Rosetta silent file (secondary structure, phi, psi, omega in degrees, C-alpha in Angstrom):
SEQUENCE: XXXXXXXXXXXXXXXXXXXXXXXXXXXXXXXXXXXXXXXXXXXXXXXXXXXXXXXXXXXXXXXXXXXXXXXXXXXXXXXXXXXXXXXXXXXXXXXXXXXXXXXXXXXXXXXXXXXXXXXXXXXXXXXXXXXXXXXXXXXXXXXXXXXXXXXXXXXXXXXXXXXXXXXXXXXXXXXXXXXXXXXXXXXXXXXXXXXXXXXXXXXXXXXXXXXXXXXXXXXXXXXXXXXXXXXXXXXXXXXXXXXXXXXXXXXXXXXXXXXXXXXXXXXXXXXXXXXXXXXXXXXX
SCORE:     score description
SCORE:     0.000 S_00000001
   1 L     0.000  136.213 -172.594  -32.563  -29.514  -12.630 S_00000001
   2 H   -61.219  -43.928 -168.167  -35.370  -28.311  -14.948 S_00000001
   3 H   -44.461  -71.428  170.564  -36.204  -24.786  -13.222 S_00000001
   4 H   -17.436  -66.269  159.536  -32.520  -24.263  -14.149 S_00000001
   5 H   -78.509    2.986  159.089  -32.619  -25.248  -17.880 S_00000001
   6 H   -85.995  -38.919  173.120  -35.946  -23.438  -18.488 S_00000001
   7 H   -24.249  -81.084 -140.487  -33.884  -20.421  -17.087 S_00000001
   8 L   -92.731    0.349  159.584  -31.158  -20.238  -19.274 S_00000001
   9 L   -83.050   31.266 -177.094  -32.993  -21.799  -22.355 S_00000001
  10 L    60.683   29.766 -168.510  -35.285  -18.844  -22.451 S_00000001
  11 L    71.664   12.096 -175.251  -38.532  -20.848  -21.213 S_00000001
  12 L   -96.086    2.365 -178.392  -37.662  -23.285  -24.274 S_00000001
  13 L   -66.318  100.102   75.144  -36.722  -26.341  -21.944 S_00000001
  14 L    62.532  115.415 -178.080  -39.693  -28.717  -23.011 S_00000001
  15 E  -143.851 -172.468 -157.993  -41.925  -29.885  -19.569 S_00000001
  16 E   -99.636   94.057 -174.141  -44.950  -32.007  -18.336 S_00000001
  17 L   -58.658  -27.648  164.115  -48.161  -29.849  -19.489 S_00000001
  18 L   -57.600  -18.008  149.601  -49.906  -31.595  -17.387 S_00000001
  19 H   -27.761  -60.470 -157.929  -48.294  -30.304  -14.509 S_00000001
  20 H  -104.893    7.465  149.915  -50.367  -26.932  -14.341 S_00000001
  21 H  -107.139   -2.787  154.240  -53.528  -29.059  -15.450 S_00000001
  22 H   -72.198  -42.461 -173.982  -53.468  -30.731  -12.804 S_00000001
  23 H   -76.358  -44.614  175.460  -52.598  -27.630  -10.552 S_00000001
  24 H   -61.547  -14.007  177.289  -55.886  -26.112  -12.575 S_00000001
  25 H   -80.665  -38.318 -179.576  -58.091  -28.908  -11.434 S_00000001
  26 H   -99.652    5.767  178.715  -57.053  -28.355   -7.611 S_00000001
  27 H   -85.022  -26.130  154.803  -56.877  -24.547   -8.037 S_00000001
  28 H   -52.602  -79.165  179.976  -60.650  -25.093   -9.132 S_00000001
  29 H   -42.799  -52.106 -163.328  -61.825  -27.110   -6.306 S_00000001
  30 H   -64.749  -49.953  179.535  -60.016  -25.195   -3.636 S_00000001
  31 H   -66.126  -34.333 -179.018  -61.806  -21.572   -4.918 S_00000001
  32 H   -30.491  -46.365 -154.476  -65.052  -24.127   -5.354 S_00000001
  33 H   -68.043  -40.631 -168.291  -64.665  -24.362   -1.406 S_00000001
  34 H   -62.150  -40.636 -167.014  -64.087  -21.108   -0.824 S_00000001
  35 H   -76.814  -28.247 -165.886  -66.633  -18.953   -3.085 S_00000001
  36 H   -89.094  -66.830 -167.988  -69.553  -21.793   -1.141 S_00000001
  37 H   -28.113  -91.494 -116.218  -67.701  -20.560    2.530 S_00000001
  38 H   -77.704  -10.090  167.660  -68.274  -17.199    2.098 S_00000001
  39 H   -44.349  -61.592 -165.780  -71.838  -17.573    0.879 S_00000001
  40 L   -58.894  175.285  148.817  -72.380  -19.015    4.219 S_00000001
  41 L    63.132   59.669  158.691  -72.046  -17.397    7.830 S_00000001
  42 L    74.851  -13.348 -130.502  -73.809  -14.166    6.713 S_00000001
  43 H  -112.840  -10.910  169.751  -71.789  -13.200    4.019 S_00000001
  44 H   -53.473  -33.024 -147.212  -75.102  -13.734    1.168 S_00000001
  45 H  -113.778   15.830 -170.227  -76.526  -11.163    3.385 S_00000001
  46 L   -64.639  -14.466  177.576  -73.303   -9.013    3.649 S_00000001
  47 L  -104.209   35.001 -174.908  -74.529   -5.870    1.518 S_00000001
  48 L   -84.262  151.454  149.500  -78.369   -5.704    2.765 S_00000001
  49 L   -34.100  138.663  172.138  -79.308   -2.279    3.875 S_00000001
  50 L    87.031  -12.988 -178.897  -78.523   -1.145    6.964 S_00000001
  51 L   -75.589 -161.369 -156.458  -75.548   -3.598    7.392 S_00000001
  52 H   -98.880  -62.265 -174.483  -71.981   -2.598    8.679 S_00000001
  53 H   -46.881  -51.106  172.412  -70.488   -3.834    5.553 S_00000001
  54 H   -83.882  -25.360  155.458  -72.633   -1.426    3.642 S_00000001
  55 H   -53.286  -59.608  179.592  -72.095    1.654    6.008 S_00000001
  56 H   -49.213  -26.925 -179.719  -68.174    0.939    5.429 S_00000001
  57 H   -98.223   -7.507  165.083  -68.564    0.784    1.690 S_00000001
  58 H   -72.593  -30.096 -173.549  -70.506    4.002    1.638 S_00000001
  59 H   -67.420  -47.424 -149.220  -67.323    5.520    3.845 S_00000001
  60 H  -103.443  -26.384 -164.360  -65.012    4.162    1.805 S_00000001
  61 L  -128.701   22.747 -161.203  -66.429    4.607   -2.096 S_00000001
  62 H    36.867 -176.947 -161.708  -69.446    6.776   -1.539 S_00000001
  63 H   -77.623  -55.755 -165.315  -73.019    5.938   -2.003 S_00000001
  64 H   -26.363  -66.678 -158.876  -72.964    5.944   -5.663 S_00000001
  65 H   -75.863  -36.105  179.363  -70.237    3.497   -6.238 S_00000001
  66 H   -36.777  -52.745 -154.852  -71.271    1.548   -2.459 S_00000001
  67 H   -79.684  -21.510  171.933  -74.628    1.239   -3.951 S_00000001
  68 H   -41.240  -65.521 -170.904  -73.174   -0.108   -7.601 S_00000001
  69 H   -72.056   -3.742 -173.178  -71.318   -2.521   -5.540 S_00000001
  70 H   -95.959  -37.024  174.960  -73.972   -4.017   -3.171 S_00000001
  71 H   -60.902  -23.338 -177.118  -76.454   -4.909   -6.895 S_00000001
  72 L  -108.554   41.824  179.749  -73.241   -6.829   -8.307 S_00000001
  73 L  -117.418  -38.978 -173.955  -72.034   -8.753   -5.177 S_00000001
  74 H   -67.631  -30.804 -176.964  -74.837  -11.457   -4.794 S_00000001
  75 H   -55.192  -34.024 -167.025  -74.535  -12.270   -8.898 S_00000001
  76 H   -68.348  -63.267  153.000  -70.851  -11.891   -8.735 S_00000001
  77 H    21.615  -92.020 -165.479  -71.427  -14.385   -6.073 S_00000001
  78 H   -79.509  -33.097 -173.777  -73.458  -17.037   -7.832 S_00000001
  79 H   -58.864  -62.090  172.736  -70.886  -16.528  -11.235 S_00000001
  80 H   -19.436  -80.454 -166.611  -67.637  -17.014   -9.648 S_00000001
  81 H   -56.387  -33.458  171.672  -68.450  -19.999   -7.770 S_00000001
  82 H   -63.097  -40.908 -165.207  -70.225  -21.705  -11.132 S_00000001
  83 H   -67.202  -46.456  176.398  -66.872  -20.275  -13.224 S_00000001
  84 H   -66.958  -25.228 -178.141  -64.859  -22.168  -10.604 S_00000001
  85 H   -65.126  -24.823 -159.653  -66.729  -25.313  -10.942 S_00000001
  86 H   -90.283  -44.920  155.458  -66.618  -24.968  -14.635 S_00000001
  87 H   -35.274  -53.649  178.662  -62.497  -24.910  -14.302 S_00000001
  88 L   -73.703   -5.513  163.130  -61.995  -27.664  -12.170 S_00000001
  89 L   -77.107  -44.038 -177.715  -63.938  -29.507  -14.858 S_00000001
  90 L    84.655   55.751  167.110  -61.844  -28.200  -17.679 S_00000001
  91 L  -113.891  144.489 -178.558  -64.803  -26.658  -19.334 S_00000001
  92 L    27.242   78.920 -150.207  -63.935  -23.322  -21.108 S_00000001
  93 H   -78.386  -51.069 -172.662  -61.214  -23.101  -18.598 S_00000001
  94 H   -48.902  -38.265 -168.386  -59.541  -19.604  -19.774 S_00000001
  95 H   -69.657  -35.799 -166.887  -63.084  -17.574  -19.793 S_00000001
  96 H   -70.315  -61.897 -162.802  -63.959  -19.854  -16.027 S_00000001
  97 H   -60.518  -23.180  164.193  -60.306  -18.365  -15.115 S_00000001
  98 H   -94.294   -7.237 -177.273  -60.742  -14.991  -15.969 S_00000001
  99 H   -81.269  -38.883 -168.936  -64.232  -14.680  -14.508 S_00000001
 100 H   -56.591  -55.901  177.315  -62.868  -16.471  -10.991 S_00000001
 101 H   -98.153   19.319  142.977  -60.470  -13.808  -10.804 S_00000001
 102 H   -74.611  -39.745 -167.094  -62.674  -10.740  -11.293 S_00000001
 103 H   -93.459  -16.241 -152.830  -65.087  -12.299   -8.599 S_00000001
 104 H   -87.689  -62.898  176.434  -62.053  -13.036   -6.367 S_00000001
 105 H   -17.013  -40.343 -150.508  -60.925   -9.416   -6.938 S_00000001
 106 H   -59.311  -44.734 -160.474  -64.314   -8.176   -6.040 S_00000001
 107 H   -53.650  -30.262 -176.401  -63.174   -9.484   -2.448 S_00000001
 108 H   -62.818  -43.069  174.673  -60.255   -6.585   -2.062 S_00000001
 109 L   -48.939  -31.239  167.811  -63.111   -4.240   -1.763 S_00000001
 110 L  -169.997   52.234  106.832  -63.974   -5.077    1.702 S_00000001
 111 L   -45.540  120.640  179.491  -61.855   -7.628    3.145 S_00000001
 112 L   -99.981   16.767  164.835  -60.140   -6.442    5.971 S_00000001
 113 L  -159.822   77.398 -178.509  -57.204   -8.510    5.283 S_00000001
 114 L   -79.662   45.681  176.784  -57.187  -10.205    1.862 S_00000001
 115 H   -65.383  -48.728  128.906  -53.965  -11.869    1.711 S_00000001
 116 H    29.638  -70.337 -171.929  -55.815  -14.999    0.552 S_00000001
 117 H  -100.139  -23.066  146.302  -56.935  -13.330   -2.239 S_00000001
 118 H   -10.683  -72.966  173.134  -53.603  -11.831   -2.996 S_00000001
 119 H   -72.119   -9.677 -166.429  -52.501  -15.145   -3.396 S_00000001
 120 H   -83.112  -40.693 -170.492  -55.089  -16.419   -4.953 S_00000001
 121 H   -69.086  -42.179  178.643  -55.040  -13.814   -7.947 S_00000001
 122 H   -37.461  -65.288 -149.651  -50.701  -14.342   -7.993 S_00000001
 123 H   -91.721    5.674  162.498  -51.571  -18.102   -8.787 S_00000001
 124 H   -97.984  -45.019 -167.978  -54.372  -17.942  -10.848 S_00000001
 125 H   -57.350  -38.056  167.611  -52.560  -14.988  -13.286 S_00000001
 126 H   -32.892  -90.763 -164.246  -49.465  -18.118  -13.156 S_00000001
 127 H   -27.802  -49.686 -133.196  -52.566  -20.310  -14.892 S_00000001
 128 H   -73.936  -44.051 -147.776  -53.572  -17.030  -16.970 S_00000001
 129 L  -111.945   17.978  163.501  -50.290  -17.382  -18.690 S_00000001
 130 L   -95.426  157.442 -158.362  -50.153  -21.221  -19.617 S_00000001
 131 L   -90.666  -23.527 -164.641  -50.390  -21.881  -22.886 S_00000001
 132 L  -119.818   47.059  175.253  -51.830  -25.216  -22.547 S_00000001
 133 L   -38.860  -18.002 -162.749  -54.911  -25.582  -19.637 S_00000001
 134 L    86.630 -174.301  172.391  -56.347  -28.658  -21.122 S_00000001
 135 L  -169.815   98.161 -163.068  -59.756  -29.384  -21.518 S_00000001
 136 L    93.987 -157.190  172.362  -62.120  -31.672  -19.133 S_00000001
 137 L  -102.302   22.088  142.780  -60.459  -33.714  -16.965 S_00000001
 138 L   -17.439  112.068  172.269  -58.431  -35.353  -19.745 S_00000001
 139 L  -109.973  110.282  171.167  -54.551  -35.113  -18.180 S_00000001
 140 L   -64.128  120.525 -174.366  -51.580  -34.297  -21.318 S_00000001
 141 L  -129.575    2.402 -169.048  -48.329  -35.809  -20.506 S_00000001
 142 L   -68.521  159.295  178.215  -46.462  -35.294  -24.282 S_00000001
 143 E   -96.793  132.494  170.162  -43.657  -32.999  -23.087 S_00000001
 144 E  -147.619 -151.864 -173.509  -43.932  -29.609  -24.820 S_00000001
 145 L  -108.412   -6.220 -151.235  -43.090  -25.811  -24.092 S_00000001
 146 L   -63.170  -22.845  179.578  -46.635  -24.432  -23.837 S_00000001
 147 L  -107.085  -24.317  -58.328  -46.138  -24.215  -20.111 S_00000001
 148 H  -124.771  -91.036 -177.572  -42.750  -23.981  -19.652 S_00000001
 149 H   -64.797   17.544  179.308  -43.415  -20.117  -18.067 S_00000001
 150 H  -108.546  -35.284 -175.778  -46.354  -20.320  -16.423 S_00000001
 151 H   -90.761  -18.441  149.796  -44.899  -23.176  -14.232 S_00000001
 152 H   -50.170  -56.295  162.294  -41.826  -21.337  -13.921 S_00000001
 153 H   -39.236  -43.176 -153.533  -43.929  -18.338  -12.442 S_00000001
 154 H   -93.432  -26.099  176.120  -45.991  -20.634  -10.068 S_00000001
 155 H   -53.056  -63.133 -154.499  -42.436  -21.948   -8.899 S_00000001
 156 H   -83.241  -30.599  154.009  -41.352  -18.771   -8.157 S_00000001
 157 H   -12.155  -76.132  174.990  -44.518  -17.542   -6.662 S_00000001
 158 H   -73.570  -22.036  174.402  -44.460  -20.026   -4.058 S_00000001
 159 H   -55.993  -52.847 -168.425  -40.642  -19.895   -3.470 S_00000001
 160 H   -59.130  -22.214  175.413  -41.306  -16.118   -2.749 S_00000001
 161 H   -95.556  -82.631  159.324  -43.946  -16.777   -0.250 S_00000001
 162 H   -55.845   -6.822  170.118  -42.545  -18.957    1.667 S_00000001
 163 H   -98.246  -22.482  166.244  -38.946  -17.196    2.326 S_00000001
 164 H   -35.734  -70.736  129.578  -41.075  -14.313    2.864 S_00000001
 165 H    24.659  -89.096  170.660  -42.618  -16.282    5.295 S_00000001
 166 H   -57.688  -66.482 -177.103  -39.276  -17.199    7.042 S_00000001
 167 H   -18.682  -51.127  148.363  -38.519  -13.966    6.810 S_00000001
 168 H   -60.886  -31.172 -167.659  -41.030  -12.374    8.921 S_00000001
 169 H   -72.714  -58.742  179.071  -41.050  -14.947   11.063 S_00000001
 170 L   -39.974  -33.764 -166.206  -37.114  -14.355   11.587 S_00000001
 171 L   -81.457   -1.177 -157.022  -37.885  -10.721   12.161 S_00000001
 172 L  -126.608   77.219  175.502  -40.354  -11.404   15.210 S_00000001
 173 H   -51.492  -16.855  169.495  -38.830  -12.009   17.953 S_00000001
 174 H   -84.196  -16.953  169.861  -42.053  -13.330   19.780 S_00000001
 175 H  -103.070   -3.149 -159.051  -43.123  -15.841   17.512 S_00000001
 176 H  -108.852  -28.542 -170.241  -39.077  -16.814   16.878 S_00000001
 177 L  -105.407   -0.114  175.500  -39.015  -17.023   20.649 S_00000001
 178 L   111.126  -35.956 -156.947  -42.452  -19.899   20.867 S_00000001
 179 H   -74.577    4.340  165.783  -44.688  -16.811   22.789 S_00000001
 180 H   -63.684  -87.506 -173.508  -46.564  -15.885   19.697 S_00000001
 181 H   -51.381  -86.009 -145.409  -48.200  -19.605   19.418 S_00000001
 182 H   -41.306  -76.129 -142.570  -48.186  -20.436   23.667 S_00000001
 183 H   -51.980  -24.454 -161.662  -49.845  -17.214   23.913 S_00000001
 184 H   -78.331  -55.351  158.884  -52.241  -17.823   21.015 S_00000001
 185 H   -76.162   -2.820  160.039  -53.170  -21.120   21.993 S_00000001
 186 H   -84.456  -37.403  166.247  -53.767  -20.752   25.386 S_00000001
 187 H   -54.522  -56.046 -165.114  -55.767  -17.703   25.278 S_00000001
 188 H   -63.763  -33.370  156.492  -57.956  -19.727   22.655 S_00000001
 189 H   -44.798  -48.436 -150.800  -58.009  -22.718   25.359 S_00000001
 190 H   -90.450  -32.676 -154.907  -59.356  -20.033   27.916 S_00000001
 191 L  -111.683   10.668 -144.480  -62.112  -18.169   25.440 S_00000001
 192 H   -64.874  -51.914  177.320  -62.660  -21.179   23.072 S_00000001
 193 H   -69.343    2.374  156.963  -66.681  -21.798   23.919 S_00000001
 194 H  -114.943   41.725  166.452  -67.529  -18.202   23.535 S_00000001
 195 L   -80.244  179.566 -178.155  -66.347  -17.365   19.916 S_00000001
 196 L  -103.574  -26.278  154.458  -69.210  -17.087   17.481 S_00000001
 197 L  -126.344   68.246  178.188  -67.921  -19.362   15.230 S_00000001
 198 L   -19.638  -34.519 -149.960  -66.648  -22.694   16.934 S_00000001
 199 L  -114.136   -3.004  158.276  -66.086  -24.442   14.112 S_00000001
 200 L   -55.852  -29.078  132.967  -63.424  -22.092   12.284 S_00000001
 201 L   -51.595  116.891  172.654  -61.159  -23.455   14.640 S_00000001
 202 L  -141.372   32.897  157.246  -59.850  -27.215   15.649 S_00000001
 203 L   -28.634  129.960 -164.294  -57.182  -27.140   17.693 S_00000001
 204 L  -106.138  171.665 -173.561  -57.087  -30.368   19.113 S_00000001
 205 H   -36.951  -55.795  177.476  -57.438  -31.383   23.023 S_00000001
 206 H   -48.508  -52.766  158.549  -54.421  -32.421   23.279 S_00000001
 207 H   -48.979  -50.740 -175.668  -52.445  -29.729   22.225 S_00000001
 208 H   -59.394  -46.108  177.407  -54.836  -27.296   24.285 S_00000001
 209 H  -105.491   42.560  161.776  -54.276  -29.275   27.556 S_00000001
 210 H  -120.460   -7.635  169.841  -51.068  -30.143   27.105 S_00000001
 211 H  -139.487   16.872  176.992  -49.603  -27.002   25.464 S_00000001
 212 L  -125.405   55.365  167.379  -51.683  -24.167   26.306 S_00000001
 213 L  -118.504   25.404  163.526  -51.217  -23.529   29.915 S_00000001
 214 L    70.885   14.392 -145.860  -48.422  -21.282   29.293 S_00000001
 215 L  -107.841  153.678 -172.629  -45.772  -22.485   31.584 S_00000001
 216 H   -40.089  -53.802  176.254  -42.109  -22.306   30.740 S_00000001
 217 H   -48.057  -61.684 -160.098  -41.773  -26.016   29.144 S_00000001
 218 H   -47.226  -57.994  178.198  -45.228  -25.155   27.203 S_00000001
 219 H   -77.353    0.780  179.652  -43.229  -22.186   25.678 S_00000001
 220 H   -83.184  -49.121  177.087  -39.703  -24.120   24.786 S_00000001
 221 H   -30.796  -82.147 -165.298  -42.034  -26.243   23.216 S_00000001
 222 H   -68.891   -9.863  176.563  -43.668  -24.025   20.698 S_00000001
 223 H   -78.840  -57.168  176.136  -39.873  -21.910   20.356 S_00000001
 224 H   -55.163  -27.307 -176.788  -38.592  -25.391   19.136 S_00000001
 225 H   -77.757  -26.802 -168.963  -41.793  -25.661   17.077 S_00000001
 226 H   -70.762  -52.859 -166.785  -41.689  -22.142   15.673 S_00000001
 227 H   -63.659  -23.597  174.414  -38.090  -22.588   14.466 S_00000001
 228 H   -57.431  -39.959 -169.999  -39.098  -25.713   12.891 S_00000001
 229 H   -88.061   -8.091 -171.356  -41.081  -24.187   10.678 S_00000001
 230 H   -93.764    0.512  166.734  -39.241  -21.344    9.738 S_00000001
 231 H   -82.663  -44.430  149.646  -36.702  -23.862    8.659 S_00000001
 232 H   -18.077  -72.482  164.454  -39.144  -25.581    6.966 S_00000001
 233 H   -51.382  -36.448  169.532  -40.041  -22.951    4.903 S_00000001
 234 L  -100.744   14.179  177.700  -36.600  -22.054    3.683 S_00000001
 235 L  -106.013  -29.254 -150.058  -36.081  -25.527    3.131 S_00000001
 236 H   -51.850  -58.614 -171.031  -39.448  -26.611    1.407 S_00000001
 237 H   -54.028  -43.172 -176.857  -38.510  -24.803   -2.462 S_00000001
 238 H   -64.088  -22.769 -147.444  -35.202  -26.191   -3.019 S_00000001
 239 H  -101.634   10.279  169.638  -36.166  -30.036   -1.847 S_00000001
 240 H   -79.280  -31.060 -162.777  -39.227  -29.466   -3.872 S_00000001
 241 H   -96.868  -23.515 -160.129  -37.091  -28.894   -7.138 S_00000001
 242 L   -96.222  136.376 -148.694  -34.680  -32.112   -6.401 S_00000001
 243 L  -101.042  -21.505  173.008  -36.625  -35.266   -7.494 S_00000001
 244 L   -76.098  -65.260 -152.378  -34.733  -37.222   -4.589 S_00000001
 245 L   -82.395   -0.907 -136.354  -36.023  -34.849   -1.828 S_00000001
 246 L   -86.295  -70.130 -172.316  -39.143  -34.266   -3.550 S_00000001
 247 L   -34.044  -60.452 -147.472  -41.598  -37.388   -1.626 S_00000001
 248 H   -97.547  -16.375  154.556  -40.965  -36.277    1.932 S_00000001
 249 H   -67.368   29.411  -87.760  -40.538  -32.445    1.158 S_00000001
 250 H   152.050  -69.161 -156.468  -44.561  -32.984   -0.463 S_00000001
 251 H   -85.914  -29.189  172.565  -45.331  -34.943    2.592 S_00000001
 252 H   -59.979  -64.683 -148.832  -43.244  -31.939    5.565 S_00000001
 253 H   -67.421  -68.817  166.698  -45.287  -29.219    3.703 S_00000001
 254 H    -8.669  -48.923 -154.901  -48.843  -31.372    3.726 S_00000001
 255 H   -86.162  -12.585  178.536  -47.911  -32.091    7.446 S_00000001
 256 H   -97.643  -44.959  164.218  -47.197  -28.027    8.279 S_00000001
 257 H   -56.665  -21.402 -179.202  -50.027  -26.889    6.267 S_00000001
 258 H  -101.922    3.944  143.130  -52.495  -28.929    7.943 S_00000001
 259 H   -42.724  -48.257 -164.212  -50.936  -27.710   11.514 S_00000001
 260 H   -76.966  -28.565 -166.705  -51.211  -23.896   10.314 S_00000001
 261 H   -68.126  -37.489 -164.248  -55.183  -24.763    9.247 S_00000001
 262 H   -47.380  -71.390 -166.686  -56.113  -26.535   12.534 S_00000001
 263 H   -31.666  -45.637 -175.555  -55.456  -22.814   13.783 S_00000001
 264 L  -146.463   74.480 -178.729  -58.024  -21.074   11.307 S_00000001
 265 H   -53.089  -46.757 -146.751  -59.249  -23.870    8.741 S_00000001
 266 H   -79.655  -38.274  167.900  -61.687  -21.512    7.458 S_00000001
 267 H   -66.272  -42.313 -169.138  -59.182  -18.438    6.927 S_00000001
 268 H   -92.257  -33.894 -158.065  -56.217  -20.472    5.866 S_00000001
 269 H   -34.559  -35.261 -160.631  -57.910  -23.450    3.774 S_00000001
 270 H   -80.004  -74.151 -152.958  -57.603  -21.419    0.715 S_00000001
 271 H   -34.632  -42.192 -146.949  -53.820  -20.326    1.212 S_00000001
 272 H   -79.439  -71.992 -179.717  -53.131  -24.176    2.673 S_00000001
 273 H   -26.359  -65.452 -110.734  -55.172  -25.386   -0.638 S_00000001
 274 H  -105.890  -51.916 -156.134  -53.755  -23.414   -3.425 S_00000001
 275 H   -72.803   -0.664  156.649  -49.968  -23.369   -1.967 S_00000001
 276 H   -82.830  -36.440  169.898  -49.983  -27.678   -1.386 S_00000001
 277 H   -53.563  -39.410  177.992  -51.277  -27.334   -5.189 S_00000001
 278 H   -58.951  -75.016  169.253  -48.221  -25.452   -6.381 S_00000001
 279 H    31.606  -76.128 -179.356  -46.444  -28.245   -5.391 S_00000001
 280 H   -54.754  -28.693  179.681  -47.213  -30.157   -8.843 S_00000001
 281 H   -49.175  -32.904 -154.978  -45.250  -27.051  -10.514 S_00000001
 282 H  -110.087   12.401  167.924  -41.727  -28.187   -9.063 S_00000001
 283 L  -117.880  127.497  150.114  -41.664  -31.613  -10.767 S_00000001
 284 L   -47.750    0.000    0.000  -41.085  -31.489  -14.306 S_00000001
């Protein structure tokens, strides 16, 4: 297994640079989507005077630094999202890669839960540290070393995330018992037409009237479904690394990531993006 003989050959086992230029082409695209989201749905207008967003950042950093931070957020903005485009192209990828994750950063500042961008900075600093990004969309296939640790990193990255993952999951008895998910989707069934933003959400009919009305079956259901996934999760890294298990572990993660988005496409899309992207990392 490769992971294995990059191990104990110091990072000198010889791999497919094209691996992690490919994972830079969808690690582009994915922030592309993201940095144009958050433009949208208020968020151009999130530091104008008088907003919440700018009361909180006076609270939290004082005016000085608040006010610092409300003149660099629309530019920061407009840079990012051009830096990411200019990655997923493979133009001047390292300078596009360090500006992308200085604008991502900026987001830790008043996000009130930026695991997203957690991950996003883990798996771009992976990129930070290949030797060999490419350049356009031109894909390199000579086998050399230049990546050797950076796709070890994004390997372990994502291993680490998902048994985390299980892990929590294991630790909870209410979403380990199905009543995390019944409850989540039924309540969402009951309040769905008065959210504010309909379309962050697509649960589909079916599931809602056929699995949200909270009834005993409803919750056996989602306890078998829950467990699925936390198996799932501790199974996904190894059958990712085995070149036989590789096709349909590729196609179970695809088919559980785009289950976890239907809940919150617009909140997960990035994580669901970047972490189906890793992927290319576990083939040599």
């Amino acid at each position: 297994m490769w992971f294995f003989d990059a191990l104990t050959s110091g990072f000198q086992h010889p791999t497919d640079p094209g691996r992690l230029q490919q994972f830079r082409i969808v690690f582009g695209t994915v922030l592309v989507l993201r940095f144009a989201l958050s433009i949208g749905q208020g968020g151009w207008d999130r530091f104008t005077p008088g907003s919440l967003s700018s009361h909180l950042a006076k609270q939290r950093f004082g005016p000085t630094r608040a006010r610092l931070l409300a003149r660099a957020y629309r530019p920061a903005l407009l840079v990012r999202t051009a830096a990411a485009i200019a990655l997923a192209a493979g133009l001047v990828p390292r300078l596009s890669l360090v500006l992308i994750l200085a604008g991502a950063a900026m987001e830790l500042f008043y996000l009130k839960s930026p695991n997203a961008v957690r991950f996003t900075l883990l798996t771009g600093a992976c990129l930070l540290a290949a030797g060999n990004l490419g350049h356009g969309l031109h894909i390199e296939h000579s086998p050399s070393t230049a990546n050797t640790w950076a796709q070890c990193l994004l390997v372990l990255v994502t291993t680490d995330i998902y048994w985390n993952s299980a892990w929590q999951k294991l630790r909870s008895p209410q979403f380990r018992t199905g009543l995390y998910l019944a409850e989540w989707i039924h309540v969402y069934a009951q309040v769905r037409e008065q959210l504010p933003y309909r379309r962050q959400y697509a649960v589909p009919g079916f599931v809602r009237r056929h699995m949200g009305n909270l009834t005993d079956q409803d919750v056996r259901l989602w306890h078998l479904i829950s467990i699925t996934a936390i198996a799932a999760e501790i199974a996904l890294p190894p059958a990712l690394l085995i070149p036989q298990t590789m096709p349909y572990a590729v196609a179970a993660g695809i088919a559980m990531h785009a289950s976890f988005t239907c809940l919150k496409p617009r909140q997960l899309i990035t994580f669901s993006g970047l972490t189906v992207g890793t992927y290319l990392a576990f083939a040599a």
